[in-house]
PDB file of C-alpha atoms in Angstrom:
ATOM      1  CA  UNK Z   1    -124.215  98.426 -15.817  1.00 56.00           C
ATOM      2  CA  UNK Z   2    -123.998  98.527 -12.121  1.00 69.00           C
ATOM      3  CA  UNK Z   3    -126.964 101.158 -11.737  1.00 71.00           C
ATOM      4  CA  UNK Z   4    -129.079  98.146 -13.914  1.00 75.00           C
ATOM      5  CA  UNK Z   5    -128.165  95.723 -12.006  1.00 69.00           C
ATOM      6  CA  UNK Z   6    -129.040  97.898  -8.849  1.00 70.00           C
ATOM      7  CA  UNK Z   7    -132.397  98.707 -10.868  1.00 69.00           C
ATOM      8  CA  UNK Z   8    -133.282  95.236 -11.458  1.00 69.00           C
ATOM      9  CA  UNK Z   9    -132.593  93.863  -7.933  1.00 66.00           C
ATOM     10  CA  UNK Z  10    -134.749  96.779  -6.387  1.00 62.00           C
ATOM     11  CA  UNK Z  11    -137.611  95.881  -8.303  1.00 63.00           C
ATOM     12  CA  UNK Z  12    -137.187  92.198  -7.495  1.00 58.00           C
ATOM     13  CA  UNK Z  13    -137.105  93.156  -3.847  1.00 56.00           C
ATOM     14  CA  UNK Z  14    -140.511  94.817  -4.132  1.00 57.00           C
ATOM     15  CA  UNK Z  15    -141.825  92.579  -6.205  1.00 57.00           C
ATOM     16  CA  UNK Z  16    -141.348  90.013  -3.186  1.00 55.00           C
ATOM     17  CA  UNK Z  17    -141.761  92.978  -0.537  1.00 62.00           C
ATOM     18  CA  UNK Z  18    -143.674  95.737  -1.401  1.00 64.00           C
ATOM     19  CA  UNK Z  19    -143.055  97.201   1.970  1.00 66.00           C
ATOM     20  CA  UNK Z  20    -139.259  97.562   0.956  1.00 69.00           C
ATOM     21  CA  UNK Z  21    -139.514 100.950  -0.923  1.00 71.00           C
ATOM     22  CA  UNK Z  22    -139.985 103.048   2.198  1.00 81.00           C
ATOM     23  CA  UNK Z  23    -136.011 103.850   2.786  1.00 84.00           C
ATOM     24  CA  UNK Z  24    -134.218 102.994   5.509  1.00 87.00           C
ATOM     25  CA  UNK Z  25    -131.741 105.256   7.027  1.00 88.00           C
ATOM     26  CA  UNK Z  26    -128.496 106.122   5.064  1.00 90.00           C
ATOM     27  CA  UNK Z  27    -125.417 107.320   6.427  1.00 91.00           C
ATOM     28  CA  UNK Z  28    -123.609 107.119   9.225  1.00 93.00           C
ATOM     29  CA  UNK Z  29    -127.024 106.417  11.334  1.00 92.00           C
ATOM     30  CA  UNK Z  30    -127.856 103.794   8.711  1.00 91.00           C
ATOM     31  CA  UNK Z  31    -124.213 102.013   9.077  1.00 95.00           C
ATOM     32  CA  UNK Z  32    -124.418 102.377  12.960  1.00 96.00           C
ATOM     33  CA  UNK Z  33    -128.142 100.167  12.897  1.00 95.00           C
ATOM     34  CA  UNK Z  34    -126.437  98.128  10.422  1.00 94.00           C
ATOM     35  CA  UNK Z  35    -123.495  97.004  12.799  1.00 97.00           C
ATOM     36  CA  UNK Z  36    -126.523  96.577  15.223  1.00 96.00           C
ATOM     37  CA  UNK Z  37    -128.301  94.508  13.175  1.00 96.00           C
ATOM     38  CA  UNK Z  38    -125.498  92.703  11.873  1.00 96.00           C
ATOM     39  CA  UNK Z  39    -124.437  91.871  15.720  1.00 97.00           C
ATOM     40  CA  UNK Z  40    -127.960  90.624  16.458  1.00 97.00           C
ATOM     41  CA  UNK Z  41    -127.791  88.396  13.169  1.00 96.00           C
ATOM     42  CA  UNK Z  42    -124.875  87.164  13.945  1.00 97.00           C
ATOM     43  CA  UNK Z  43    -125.925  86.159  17.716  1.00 97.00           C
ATOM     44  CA  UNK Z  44    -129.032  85.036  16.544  1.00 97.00           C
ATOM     45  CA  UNK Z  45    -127.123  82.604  13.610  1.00 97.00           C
ATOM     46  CA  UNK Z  46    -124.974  81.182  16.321  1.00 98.00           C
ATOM     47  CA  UNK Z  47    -128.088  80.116  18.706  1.00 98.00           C
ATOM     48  CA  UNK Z  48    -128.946  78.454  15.586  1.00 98.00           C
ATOM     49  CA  UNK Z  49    -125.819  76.882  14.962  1.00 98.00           C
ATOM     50  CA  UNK Z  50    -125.780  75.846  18.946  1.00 98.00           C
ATOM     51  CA  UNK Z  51    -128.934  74.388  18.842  1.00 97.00           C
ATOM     52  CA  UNK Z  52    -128.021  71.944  15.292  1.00 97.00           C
ATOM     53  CA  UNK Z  53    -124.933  70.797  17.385  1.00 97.00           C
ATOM     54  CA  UNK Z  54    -127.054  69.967  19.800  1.00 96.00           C
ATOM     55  CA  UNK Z  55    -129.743  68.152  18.687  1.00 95.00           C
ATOM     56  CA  UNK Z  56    -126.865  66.344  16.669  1.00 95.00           C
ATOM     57  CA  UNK Z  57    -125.397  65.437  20.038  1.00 94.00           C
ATOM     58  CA  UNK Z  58    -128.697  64.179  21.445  1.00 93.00           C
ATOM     59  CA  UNK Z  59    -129.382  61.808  18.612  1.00 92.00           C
ATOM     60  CA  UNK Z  60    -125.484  60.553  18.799  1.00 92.00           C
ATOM     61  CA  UNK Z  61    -126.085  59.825  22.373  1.00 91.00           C
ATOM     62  CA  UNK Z  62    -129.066  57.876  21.791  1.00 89.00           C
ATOM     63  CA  UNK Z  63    -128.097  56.010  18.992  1.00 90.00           C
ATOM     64  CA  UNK Z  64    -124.291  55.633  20.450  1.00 91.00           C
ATOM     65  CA  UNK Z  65    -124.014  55.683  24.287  1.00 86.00           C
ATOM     66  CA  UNK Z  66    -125.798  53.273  26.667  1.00 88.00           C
ATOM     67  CA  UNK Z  67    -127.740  56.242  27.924  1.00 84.00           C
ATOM     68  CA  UNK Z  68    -128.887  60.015  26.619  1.00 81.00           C
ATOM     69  CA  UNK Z  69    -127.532  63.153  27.516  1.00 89.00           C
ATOM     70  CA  UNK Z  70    -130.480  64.698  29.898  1.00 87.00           C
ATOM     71  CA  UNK Z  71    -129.585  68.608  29.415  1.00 93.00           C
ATOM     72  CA  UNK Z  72    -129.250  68.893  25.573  1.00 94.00           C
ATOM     73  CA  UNK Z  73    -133.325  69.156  25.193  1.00 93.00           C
ATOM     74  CA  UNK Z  74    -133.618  71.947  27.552  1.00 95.00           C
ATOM     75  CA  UNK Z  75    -130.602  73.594  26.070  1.00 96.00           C
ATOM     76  CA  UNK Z  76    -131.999  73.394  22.547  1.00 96.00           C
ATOM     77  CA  UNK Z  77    -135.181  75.048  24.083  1.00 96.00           C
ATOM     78  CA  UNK Z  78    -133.601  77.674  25.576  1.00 97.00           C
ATOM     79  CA  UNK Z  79    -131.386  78.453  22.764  1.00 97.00           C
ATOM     80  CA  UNK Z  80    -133.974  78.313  20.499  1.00 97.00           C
ATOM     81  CA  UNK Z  81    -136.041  81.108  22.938  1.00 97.00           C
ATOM     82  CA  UNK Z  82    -133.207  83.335  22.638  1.00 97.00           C
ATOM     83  CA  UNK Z  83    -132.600  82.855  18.827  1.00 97.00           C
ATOM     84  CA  UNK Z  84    -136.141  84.318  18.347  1.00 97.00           C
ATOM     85  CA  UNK Z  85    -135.577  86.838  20.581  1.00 97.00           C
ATOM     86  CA  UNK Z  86    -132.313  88.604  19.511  1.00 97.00           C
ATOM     87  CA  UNK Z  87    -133.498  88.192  15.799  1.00 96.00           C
ATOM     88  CA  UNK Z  88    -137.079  89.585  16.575  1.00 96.00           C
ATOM     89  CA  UNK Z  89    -136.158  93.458  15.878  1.00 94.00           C
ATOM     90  CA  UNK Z  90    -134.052  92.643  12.602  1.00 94.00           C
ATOM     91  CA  UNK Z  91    -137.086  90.616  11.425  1.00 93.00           C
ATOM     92  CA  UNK Z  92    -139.338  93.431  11.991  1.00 92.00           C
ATOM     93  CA  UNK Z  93    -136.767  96.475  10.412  1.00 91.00           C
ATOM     94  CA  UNK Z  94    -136.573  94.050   6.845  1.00 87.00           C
ATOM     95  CA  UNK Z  95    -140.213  93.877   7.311  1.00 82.00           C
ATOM     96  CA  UNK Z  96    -139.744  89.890   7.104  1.00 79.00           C
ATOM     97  CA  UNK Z  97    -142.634  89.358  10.037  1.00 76.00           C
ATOM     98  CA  UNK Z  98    -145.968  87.648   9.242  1.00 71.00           C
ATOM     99  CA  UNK Z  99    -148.316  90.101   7.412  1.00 69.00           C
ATOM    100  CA  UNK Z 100    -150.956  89.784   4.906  1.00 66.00           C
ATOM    101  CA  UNK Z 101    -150.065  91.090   1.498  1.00 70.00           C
ATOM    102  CA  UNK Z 102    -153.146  92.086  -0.482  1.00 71.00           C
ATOM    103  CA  UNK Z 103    -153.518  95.417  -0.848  1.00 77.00           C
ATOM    104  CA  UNK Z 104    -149.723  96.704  -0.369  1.00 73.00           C
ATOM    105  CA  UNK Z 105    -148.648  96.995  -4.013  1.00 76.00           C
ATOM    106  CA  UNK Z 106    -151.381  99.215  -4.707  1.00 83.00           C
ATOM    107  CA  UNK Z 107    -150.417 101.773  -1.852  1.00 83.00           C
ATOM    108  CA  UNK Z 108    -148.168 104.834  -3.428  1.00 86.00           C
ATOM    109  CA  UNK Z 109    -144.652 105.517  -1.620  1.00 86.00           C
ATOM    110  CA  UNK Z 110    -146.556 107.907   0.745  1.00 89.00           C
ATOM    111  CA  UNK Z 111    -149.060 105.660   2.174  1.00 89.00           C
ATOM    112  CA  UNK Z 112    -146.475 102.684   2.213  1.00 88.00           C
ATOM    113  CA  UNK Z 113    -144.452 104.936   4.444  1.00 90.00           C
ATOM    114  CA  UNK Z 114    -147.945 105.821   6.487  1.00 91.00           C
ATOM    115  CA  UNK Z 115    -148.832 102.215   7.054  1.00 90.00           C
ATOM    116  CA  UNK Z 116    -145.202 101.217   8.049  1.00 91.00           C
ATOM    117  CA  UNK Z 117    -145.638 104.243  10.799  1.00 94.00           C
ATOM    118  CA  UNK Z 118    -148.906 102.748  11.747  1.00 93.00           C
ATOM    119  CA  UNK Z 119    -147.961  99.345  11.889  1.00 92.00           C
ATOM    120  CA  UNK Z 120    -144.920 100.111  14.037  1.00 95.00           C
ATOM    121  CA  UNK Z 121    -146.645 102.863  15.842  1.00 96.00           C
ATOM    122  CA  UNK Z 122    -149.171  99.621  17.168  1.00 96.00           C
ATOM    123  CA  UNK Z 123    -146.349  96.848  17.503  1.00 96.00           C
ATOM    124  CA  UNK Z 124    -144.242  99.406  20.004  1.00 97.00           C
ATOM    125  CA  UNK Z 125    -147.327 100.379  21.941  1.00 98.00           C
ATOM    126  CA  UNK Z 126    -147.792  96.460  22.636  1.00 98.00           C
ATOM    127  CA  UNK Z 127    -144.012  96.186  23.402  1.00 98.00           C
ATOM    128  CA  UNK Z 128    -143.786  99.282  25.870  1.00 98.00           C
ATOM    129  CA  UNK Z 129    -147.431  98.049  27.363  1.00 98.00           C
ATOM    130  CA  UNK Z 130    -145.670  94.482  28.181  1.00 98.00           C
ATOM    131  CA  UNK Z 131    -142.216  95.355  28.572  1.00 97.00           C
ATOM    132  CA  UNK Z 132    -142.676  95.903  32.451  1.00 97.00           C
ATOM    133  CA  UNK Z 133    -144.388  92.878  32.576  1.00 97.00           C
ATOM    134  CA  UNK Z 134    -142.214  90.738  31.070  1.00 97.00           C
ATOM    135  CA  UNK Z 135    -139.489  92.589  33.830  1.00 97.00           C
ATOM    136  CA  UNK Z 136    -141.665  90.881  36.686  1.00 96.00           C
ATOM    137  CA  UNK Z 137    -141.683  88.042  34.547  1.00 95.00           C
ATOM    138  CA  UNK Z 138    -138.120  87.605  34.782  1.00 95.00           C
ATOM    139  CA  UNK Z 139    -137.822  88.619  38.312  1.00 95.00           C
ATOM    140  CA  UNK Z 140    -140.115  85.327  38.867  1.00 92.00           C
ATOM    141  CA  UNK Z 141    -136.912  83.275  37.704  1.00 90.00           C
ATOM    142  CA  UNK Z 142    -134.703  84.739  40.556  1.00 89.00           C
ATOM    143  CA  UNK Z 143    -135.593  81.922  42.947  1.00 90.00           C
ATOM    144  CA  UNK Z 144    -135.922  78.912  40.626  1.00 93.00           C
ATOM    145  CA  UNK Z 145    -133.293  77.314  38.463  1.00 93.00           C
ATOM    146  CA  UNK Z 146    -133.728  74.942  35.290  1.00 93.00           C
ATOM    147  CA  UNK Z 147    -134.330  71.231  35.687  1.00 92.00           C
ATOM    148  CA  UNK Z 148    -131.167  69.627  34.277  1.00 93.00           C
ATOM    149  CA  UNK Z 149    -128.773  72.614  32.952  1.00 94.00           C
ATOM    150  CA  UNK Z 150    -129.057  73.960  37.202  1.00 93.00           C
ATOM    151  CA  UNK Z 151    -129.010  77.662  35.361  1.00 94.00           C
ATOM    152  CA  UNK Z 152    -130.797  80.528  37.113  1.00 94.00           C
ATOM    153  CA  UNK Z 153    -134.019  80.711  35.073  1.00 95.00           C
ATOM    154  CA  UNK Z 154    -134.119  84.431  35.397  1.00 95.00           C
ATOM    155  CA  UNK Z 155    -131.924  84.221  32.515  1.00 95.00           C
ATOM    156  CA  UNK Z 156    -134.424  81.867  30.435  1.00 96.00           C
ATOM    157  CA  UNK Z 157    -136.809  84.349  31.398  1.00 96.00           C
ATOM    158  CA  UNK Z 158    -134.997  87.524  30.554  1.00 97.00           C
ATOM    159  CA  UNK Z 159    -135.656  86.647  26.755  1.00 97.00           C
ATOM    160  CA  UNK Z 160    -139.387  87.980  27.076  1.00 97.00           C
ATOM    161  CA  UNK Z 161    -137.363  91.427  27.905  1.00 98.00           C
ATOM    162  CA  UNK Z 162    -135.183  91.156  25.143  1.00 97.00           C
ATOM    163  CA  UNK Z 163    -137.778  90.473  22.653  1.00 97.00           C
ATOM    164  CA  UNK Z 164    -139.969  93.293  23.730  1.00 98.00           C
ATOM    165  CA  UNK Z 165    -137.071  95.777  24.474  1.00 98.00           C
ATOM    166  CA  UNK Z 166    -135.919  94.909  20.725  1.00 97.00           C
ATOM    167  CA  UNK Z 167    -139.670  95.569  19.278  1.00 97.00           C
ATOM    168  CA  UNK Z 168    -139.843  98.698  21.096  1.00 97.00           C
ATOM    169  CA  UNK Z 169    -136.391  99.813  19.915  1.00 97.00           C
ATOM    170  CA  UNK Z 170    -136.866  98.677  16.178  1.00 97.00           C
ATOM    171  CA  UNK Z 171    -140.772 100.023  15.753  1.00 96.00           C
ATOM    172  CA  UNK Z 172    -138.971 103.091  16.908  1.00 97.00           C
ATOM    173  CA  UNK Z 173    -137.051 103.250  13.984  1.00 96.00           C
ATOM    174  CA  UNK Z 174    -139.505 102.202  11.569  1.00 94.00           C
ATOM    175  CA  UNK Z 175    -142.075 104.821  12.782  1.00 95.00           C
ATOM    176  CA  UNK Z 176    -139.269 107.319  12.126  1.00 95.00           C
ATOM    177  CA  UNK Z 177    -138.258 105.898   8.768  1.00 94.00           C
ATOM    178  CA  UNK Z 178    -141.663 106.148   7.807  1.00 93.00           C
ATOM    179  CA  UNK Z 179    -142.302 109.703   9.137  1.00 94.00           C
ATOM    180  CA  UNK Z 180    -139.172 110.821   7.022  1.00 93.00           C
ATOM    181  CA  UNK Z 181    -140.089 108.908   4.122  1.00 91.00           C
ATOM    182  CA  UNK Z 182    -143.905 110.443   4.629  1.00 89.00           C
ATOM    183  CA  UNK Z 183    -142.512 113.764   4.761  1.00 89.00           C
ATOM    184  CA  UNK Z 184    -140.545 113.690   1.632  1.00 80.00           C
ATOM    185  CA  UNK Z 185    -141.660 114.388  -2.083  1.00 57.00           C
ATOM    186  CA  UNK Z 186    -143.356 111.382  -4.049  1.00 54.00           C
ATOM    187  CA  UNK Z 187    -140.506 111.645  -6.887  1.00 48.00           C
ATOM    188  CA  UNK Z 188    -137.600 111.361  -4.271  1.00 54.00           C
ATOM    189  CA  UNK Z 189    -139.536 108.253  -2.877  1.00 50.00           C
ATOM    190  CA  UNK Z 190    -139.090 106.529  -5.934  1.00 52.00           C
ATOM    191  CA  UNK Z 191    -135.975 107.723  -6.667  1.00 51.00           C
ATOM    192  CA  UNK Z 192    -134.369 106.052  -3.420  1.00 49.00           C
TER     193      UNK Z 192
END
């Protein structure tokens, strides 16, 4: 019953995602990039959570108090930068980014496993291309500091690293999921 179950839920995942039947790692690797991903998640879930309360305590203070709370729109900016940018290399590993679906069902295991290596092979070119730029980037915040919150903005700024830092980590792993899953037999493809 379980290995039904298991069946059925696999082929509802690529029904939604054909993408999904290239393998991700298993293992201890795969429970190590797990935690990873799980950590990010979880960061990323409670900027979201952070920036709810806060828009909840903007609209109380307008509707409530005699005046509005001045930092709670730059806050809700800022977290909402950094929300993007610690979930940005989960998003791309459960291949839940923007992409146009029409000819991905039809690919076999194989060249589902080729295009995820190309498509991460391009996305971590762009991210190692930028990544030092988005370093200067931050630098730039060194000397200025936001309007109401009074934080450094090199630490706004630092999110352009993170993102890119995270794409170039994760199309890492994607390239090599796909290499491995390339590399294997069709039959153990679909097996997995």
């Amino acid at each position: 019953m379980n290995s039904d179950h298991k069946a059925l839920e696999k082929q509802a995942l690529e029904s939604l995602d054909s993408m999904s039947a290239v393998p991700k790692f298993k293992g201890s690797i795969g429970r190590v990039i797990g935690w990873v991903d799980t950590c990010f998640l979880t960061l990323a879930v409670m900027a979201l959570i952070a920036i709810a309360a806060t828009v909840l305590l903007q609209i109380c203070s307008r509707l409530f108090l005699p005046f509005s709370i001045a930092w709670t729109e730059e806050l809700s900016r800022y977290l909402f930068i950094y929300m993007v940018a610690l979930s940005v290399g989960v998003v791309l590993r459960q291949n839940r980014n923007i992409s146009v679906e029409l000819f991905h069902h039809r690919l076999s295991p194989r060249m589902k496993a080729a295009f995820q290596v190309l498509i991460c092979l391009m996305i971590g070119l762009f991210a190692l291309l930028v990544l030092p730029y988005a370093w200067k980037y931050a630098q730039n915040g060194t000397w200025q500091t936001s309007p109401t919150l009074h934080v450094p903005m090199l630490y706004i700024f630092f999110s352009t690293v993170v993102t890119f830092a995270l794409l170039l980590v994760y199309s890492l792993l994607g390239c090599l999921e796909g290499m491995i899953a390339m590399c294997r037999s069709s039959a153990s493809l679909q097996e997995s």
